[in-house]
GROMACS .gro file of C-alpha atoms in nm:
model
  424
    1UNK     CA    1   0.213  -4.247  -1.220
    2UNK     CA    2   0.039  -4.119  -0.903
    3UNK     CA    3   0.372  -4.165  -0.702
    4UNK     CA    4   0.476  -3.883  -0.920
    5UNK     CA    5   0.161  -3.685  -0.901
    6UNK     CA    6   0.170  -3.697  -0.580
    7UNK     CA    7   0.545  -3.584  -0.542
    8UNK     CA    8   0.468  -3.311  -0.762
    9UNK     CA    9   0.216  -3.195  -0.560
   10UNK     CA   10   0.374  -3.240  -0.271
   11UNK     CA   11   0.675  -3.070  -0.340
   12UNK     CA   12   0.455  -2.805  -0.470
   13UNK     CA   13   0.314  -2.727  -0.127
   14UNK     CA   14   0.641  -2.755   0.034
   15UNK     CA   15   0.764  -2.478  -0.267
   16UNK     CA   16   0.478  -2.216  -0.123
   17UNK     CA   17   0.517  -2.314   0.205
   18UNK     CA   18   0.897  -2.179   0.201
   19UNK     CA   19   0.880  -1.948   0.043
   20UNK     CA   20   0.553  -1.756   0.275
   21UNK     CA   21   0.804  -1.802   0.565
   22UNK     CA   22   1.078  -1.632   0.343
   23UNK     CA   23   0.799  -1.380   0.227
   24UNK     CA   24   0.723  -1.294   0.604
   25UNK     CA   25   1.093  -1.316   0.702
   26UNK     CA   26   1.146  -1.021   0.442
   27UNK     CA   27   0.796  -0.851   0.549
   28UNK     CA   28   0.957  -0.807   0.914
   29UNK     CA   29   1.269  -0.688   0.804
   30UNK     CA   30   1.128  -0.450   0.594
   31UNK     CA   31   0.894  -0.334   0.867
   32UNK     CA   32   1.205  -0.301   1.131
   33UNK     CA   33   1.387  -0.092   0.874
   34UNK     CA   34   1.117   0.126   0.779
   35UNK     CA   35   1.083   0.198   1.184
   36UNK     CA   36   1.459   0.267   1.235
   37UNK     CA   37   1.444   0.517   0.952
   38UNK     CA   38   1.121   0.668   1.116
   39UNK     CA   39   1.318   0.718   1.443
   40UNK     CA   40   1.647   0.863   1.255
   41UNK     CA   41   1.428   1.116   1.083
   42UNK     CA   42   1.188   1.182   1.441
   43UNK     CA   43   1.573   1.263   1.567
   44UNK     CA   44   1.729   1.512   1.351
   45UNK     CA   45   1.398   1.679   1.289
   46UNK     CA   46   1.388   1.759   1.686
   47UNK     CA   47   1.727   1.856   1.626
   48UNK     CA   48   1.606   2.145   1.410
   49UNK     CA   49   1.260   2.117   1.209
   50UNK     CA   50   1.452   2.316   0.917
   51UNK     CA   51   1.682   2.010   0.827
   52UNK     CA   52   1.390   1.877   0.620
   53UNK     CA   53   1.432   2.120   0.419
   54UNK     CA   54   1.743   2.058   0.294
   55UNK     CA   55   1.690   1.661   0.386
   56UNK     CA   56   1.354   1.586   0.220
   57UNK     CA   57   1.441   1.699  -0.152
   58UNK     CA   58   1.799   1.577  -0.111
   59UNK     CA   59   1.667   1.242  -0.072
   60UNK     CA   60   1.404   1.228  -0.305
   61UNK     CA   61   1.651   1.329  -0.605
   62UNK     CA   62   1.847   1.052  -0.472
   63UNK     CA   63   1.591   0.821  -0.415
   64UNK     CA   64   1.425   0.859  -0.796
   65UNK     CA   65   1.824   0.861  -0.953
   66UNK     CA   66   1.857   0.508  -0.784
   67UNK     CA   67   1.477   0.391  -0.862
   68UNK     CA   68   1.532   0.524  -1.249
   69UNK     CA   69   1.912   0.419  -1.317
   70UNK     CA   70   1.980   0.116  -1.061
   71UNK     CA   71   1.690  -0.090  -1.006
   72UNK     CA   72   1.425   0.034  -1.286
   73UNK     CA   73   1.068  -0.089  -1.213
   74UNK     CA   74   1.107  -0.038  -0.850
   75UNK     CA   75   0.952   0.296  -0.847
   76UNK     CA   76   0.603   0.365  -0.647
   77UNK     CA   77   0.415   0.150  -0.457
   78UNK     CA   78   0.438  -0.167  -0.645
   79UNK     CA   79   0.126  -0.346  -0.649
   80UNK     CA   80   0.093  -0.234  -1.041
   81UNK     CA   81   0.342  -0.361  -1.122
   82UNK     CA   82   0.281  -0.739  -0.958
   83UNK     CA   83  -0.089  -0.649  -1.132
   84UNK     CA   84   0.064  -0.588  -1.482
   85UNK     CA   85   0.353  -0.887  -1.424
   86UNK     CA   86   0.000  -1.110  -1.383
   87UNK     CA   87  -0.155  -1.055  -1.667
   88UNK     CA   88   0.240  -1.097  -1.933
   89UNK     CA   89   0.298  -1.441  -1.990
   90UNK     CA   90   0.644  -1.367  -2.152
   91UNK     CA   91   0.819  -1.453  -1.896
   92UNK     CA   92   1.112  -1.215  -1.930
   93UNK     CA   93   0.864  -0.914  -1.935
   94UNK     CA   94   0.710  -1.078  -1.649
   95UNK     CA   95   1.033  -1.073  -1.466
   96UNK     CA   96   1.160  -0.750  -1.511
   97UNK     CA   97   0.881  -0.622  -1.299
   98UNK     CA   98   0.901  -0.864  -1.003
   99UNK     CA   99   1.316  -1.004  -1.007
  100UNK     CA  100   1.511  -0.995  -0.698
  101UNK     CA  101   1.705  -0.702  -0.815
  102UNK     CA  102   1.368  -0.505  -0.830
  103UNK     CA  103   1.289  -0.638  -0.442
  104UNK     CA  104   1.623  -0.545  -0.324
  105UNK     CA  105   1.602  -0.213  -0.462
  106UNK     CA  106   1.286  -0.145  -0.335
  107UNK     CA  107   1.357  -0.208  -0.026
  108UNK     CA  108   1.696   0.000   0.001
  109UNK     CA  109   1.513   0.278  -0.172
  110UNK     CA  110   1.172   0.253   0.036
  111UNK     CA  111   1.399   0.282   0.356
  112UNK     CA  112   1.599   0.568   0.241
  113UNK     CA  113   1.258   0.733   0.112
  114UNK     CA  114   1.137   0.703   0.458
  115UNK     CA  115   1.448   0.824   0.591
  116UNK     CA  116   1.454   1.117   0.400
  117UNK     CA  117   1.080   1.221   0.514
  118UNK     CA  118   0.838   1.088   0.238
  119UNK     CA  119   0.492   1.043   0.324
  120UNK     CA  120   0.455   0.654   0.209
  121UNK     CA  121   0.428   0.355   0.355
  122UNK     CA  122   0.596  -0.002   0.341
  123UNK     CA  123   0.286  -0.265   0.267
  124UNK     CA  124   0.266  -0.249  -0.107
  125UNK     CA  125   0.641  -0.256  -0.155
  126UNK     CA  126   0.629  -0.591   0.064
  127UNK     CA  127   0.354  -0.693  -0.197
  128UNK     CA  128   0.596  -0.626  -0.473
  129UNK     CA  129   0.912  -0.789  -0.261
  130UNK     CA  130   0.664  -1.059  -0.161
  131UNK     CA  131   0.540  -1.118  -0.541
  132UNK     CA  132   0.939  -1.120  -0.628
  133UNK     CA  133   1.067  -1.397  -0.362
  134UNK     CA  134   0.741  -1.626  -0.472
  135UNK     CA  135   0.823  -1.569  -0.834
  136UNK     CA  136   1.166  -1.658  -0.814
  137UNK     CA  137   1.088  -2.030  -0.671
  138UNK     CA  138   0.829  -2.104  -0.906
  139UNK     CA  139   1.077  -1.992  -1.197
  140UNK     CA  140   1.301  -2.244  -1.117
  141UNK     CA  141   0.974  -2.542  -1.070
  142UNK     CA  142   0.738  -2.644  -1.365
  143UNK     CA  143   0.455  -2.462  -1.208
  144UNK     CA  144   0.206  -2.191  -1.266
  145UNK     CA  145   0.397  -1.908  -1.242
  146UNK     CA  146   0.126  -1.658  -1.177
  147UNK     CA  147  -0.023  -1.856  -0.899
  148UNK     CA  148   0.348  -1.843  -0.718
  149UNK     CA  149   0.340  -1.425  -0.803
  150UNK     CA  150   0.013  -1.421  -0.651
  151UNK     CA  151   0.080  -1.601  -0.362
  152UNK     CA  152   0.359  -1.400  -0.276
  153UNK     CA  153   0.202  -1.106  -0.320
  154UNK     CA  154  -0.093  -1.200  -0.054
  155UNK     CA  155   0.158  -1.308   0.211
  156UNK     CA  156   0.312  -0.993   0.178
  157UNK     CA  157   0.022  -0.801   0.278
  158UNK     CA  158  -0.087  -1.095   0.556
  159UNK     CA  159   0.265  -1.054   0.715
  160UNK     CA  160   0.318  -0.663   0.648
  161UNK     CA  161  -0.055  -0.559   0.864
  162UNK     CA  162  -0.071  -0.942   1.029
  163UNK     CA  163  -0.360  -0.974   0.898
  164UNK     CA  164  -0.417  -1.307   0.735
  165UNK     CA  165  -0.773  -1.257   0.634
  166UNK     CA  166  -0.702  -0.978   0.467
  167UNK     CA  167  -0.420  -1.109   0.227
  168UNK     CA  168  -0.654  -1.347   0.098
  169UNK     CA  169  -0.887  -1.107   0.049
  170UNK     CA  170  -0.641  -0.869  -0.177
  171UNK     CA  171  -0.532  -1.075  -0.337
  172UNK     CA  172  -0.878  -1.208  -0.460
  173UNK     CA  173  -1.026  -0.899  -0.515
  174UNK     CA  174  -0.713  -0.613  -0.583
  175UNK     CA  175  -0.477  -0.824  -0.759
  176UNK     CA  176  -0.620  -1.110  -0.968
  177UNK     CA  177  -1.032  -1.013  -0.940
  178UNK     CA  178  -1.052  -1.416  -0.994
  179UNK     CA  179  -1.036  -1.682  -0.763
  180UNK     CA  180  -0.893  -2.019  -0.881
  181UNK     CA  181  -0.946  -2.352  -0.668
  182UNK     CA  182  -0.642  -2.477  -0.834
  183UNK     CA  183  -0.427  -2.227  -0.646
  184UNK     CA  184  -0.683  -2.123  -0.353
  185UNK     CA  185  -0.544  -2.375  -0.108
  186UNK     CA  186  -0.184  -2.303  -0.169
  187UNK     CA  187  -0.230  -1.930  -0.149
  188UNK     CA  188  -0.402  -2.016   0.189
  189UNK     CA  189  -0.071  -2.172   0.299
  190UNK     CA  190   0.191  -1.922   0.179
  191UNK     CA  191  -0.033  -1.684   0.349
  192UNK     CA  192  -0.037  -1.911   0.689
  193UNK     CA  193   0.356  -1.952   0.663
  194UNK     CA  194   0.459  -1.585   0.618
  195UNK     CA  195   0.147  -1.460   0.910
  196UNK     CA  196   0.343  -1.775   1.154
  197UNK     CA  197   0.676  -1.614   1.024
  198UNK     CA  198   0.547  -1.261   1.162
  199UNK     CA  199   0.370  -1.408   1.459
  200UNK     CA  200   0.717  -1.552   1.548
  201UNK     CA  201   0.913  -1.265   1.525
  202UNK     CA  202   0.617  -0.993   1.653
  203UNK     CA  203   0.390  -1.212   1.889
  204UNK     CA  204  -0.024  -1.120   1.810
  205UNK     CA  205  -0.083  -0.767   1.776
  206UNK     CA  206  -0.332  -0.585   1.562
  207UNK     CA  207  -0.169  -0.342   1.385
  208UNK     CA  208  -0.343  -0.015   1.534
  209UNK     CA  209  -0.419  -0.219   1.842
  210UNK     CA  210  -0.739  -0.332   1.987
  211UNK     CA  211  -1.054  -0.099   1.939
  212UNK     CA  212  -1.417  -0.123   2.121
  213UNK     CA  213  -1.536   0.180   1.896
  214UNK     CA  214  -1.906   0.179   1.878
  215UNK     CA  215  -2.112   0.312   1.659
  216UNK     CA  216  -2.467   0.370   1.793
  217UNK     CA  217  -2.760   0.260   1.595
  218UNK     CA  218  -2.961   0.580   1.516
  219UNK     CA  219  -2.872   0.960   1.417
  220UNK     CA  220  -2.517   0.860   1.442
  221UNK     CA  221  -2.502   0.623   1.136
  222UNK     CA  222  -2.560   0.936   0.906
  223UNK     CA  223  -2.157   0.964   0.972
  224UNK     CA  224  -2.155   0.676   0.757
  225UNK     CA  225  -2.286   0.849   0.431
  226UNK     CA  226  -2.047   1.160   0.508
  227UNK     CA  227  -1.754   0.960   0.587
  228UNK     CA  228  -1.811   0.748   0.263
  229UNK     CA  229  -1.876   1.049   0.029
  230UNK     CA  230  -1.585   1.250   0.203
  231UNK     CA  231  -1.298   0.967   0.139
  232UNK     CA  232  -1.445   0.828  -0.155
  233UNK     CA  233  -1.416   1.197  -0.356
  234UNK     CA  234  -1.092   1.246  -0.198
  235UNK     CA  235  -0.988   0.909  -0.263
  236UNK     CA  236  -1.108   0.982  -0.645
  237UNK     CA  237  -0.904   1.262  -0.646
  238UNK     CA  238  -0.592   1.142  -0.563
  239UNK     CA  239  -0.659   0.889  -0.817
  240UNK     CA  240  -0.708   1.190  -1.086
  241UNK     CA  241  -0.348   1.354  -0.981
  242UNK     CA  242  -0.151   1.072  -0.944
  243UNK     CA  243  -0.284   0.859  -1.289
  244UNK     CA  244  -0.224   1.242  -1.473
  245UNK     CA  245   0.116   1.213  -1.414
  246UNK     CA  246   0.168   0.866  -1.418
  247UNK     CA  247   0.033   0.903  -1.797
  248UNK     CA  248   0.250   1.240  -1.837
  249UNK     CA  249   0.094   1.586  -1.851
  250UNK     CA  250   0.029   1.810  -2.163
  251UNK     CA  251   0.263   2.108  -2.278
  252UNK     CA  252   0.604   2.231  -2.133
  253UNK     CA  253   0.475   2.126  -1.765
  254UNK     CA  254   0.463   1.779  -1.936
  255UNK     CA  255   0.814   1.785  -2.138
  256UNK     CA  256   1.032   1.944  -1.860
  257UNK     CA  257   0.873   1.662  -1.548
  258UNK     CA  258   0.989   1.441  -1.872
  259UNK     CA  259   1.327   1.589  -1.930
  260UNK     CA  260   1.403   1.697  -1.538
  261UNK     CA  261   1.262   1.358  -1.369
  262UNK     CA  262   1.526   1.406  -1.061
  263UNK     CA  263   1.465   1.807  -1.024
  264UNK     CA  264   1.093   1.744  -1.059
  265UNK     CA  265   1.143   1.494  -0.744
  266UNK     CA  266   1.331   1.687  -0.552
  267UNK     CA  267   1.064   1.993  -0.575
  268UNK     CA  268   0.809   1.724  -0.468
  269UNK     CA  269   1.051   1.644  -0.175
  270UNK     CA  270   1.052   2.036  -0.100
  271UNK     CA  271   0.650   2.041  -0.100
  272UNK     CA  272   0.638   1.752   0.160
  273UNK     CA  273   0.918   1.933   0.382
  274UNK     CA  274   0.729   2.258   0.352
  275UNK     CA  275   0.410   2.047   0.456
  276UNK     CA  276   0.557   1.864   0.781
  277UNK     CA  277   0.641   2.196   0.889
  278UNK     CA  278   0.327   2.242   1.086
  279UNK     CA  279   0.516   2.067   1.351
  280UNK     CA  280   0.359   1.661   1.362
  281UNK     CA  281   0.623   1.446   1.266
  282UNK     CA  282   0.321   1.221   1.138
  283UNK     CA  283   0.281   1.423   0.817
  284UNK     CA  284   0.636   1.257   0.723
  285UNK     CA  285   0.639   0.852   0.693
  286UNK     CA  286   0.380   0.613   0.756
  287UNK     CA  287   0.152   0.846   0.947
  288UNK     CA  288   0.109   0.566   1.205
  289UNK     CA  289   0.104   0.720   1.507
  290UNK     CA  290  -0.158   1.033   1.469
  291UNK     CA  291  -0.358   0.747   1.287
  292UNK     CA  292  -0.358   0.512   1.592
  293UNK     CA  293  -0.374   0.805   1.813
  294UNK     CA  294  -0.697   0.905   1.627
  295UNK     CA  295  -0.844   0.574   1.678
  296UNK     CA  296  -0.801   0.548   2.008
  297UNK     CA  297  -0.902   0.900   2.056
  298UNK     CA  298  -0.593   0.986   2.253
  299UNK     CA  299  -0.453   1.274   2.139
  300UNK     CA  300  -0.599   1.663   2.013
  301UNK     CA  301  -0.756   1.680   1.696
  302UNK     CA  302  -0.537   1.796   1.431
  303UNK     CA  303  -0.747   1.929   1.186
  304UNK     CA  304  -0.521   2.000   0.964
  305UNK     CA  305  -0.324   1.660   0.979
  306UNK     CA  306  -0.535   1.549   0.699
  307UNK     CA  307  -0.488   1.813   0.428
  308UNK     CA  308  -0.154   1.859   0.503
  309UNK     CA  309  -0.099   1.450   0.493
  310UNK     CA  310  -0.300   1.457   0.148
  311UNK     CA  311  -0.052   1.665   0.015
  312UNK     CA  312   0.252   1.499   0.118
  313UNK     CA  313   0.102   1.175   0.012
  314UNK     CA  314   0.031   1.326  -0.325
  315UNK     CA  315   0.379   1.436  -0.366
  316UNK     CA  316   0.554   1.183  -0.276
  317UNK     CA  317   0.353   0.956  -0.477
  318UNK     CA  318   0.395   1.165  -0.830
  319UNK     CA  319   0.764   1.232  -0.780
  320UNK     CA  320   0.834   0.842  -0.847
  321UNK     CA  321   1.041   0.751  -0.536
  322UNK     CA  322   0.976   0.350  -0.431
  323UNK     CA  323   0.680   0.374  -0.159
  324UNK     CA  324   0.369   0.246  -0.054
  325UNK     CA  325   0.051   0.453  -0.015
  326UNK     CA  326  -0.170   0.203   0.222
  327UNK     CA  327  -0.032   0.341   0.566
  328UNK     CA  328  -0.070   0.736   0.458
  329UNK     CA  329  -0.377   0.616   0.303
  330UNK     CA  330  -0.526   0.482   0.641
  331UNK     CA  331  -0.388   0.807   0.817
  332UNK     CA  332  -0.524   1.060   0.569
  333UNK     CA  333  -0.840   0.890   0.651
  334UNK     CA  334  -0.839   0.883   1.008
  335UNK     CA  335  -0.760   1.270   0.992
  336UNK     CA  336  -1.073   1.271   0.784
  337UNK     CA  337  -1.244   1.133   1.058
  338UNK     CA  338  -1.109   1.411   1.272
  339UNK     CA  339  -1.303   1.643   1.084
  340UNK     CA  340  -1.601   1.442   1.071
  341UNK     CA  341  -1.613   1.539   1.430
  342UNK     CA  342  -1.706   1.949   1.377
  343UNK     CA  343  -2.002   1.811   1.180
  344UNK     CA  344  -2.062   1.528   1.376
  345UNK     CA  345  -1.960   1.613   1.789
  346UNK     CA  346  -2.107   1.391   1.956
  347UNK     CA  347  -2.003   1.119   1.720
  348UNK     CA  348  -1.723   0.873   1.893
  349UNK     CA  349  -1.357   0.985   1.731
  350UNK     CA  350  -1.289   0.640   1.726
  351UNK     CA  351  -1.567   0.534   1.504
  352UNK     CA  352  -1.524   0.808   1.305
  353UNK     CA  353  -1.198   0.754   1.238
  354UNK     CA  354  -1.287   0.370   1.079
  355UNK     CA  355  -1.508   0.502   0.885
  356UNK     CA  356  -1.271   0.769   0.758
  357UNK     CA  357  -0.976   0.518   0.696
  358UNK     CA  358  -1.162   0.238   0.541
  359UNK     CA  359  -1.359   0.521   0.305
  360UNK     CA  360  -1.076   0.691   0.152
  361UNK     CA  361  -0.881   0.298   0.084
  362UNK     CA  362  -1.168   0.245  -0.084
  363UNK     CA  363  -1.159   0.568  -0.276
  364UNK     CA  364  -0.780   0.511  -0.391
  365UNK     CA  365  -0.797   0.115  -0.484
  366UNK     CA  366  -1.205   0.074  -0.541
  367UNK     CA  367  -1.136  -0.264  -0.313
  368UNK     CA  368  -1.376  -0.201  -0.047
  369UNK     CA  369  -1.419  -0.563   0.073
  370UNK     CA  370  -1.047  -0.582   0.099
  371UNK     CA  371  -1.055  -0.167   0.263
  372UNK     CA  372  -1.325  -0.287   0.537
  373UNK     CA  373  -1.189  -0.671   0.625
  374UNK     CA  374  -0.819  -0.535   0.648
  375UNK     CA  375  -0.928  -0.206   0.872
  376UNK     CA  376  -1.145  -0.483   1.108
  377UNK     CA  377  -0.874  -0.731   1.145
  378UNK     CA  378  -0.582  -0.429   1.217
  379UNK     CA  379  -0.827  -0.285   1.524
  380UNK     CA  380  -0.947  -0.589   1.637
  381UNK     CA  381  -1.312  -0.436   1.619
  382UNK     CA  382  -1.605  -0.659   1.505
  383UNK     CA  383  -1.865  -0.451   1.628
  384UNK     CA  384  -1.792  -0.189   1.379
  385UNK     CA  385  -1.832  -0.440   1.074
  386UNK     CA  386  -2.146  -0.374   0.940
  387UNK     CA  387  -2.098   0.032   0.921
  388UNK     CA  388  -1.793  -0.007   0.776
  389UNK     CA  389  -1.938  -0.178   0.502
  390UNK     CA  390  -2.151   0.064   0.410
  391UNK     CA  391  -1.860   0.326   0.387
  392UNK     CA  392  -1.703   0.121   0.159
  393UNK     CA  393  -1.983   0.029  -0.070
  394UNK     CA  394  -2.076   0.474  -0.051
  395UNK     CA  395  -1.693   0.512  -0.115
  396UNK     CA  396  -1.635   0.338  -0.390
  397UNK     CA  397  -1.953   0.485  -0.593
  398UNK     CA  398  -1.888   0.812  -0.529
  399UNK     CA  399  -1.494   0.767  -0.601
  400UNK     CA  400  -1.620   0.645  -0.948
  401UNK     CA  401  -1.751   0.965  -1.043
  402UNK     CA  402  -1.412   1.081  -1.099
  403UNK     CA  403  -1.217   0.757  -1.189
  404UNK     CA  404  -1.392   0.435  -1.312
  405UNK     CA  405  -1.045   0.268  -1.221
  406UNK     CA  406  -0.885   0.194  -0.865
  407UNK     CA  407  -0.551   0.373  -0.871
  408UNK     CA  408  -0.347   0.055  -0.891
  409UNK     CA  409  -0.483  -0.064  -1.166
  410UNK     CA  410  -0.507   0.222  -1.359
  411UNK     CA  411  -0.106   0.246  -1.254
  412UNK     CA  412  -0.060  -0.093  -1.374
  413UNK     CA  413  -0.151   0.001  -1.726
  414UNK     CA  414   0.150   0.214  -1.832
  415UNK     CA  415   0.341  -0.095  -1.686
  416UNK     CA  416   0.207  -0.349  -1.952
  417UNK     CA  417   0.240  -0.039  -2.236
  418UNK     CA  418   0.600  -0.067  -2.200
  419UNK     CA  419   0.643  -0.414  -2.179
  420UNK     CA  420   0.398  -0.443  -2.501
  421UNK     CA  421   0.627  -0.192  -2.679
  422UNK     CA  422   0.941  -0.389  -2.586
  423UNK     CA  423   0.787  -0.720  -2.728
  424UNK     CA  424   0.738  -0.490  -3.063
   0.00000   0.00000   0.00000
């Protein structure tokens, strides 16, 4: 009898264990592709800036046609839907939010996304991919199912930012807002396997590279309070926009987004050209490299990279096209930190730009341990720590005046509507 425990168990481990190096195998890829579509889209827009024009909606039509028709459920950034897929125990509910078919869609349709110009990123469709490899194993094995989801989702954010600490900590805190020793330990080693996986393939890097920002005890930590008011009501906002649509809005507005989804997109596509037509190429994609530029206080503040980002983000995000909102999150709030620096001068850029990028996370997914340990590991910067902390805390309360819910669980509710109204 304890043979057999033991075997179980055992083979169990092994189970996670593959698949976190699958998980991190397919966060790499996914990161590769999302670059190579970066650099196409960097290369025709030098070309002429006015092919976005044309570009940018074209793809987004296509994009939401492909998201809607060929692989449904793929849509957004899809953390709410490995949220929702946690809390169905029918298991064919459960799967239709987190099968293969979903992963492989959303990553065909993130890349073209990107491609096309759309202001997302590629971390919370590796949670979703990452949620999808890790479900399909424990399918096929006499397991808890969930803990395999969750697992998979976690590695997906370790190997997506290489940050390992951080996995853990989302998926404690964003995704199952439990902690269970049964799974703990084999969590901990999916998350090891796919952050070895990326380590492998990547070598050590932080993410936005290593930062010495220092924030000087004194006048200077009133930066803090701004920076956490600034992203947390700006993070609350985009919260109120994107959850009104999600939910559908009132009157003809409403019924024609309803009846025209692949028009509506494409406008949304035209928006985000229009907006990238100031000239940064960062206001399309990711947003990476004004971000890390920001940090590192190596290039001209852009004050308007911010708005203009928020806006993109925004649109991209409502029109329904696969994509992940952490990256343009962390660059909408490094541009905030940007403009920290007319109020605040003689405040380092660097500083301020932490403060700005881990305030408005928190003001979009009301995670702020998760928002401050993920911003710490991806600059390498422990002095910062304890200021970034209070951003988040300030962020999140002041993001709950306008939306007692982070956005992707206030996403993940229209998820579990439909698949209670299936069921029925």
């Amino acid at each position: 009898m304890r043979s057999r425990l033991a075997i179980k168990r055992w083979s169990r481990q092994a189970l996670f264990l593959a698949g976190g190096l699958v998980v991190g195998a397919a966060a790499v890829s996914m990161a590769f592709l999302a670059d190579k579509a970066q650099e196409v889209l960097k290369a025709l827009l030098q070309l002429s800036p006015y092919i976005g024009l044309a570009l940018t909606p074209l793809g987004f039509g296509v994009s939401v046609l492909l998201a809607r028709t060929v692989f449904p459920n793929s849509q957004g950034s899809g953390i709410p839907q490995v949220i929702a897929a946690l809390q169905i125990e029918d298991q064919e509910r459960r799967t239709a939010l987190v099968s293969l078919r979903v992963a492989l869609g959303k990553i065909l349709v993130m890349t073209l996304g990107l491609l096309c110009g759309a202001s997302t990123g590629r971390e919370g469709p590796t949670v979703q991919v990452g949620g999808a490899i890790m479900h399909a194993l424990g399918h096929r094995a006499p397991y808890r199912q969930g803990g395999f989801l969750l697992a998979g989702a976690a590695a997906g954010v370790a190997a997506a930012f290489n940050t390992p600490l951080a996995g853990i900590v989302f998926g404690i805190e964003e995704l199952s807002r439990s902690f269970e020793t049964r799974t703990s330990g084999l969590i901990i080693g999916a998350v090891i396997a796919a952050g070895l996986t990326s380590l492998a393939l990547f070598g050590d890097y932080a993410y936005f590279g290593s930062t010495a920002a220092v924030l000087p005890l004194g006048r200077a930590w009133a930066t803090i309070l701004a920076g956490g008011v600034v992203g947390g009501l700006s993070g609350g906002l985009f919260i109120v926009i994107v959850t009104a649509f999600a939910r559908g809005l009132p009157g003809g507005a409403g019924a024609a987004i309803v009846r025209w989804p692949i028009l509506f997109a494409m406008l949304c596509g035209l928006g985000v050209a229009l907006a990238g037509m100031n000239g940064d190429p960062s206001i399309f994609g990711t947003g990476y490299a004004q971000a890390r530029a920001v940090v590192h206080a190596k290039a001209d503040i852009d004050y308007w990279f911010a708005p203009l980002k928020f806006i993109a983000t925004t649109l991209s995000t409502i029109s329904g096209i696969p994509g992940g909102i952490f990256s343009p999150s962390l660059a909408i709030g490094a541009g905030e930190g940007s403009l920290l620096s007319l109020v605040f001068p003689h405040a380092p850029l660097g500083a301020l730009a932490l403060i700005g990028m881990v305030a408005f996370l928190t003001g979009v997914t009301h995670a702020p341990i998760t928002a401050f340990v993920i911003v710490s590991e991806m600059t390498d910067d422990h002095a910062m720590i304890i200021p970034l902390m209070i951003a988040a805390l300030v962020a999140q309360a002041t993001s709950r005046l306008l939306s007692r819910e982070g956005l992707y669980h206030a996403l993940s509710h229209n998820f579990l509507a439909r698949a209670q109204e299936k069921i029925a």
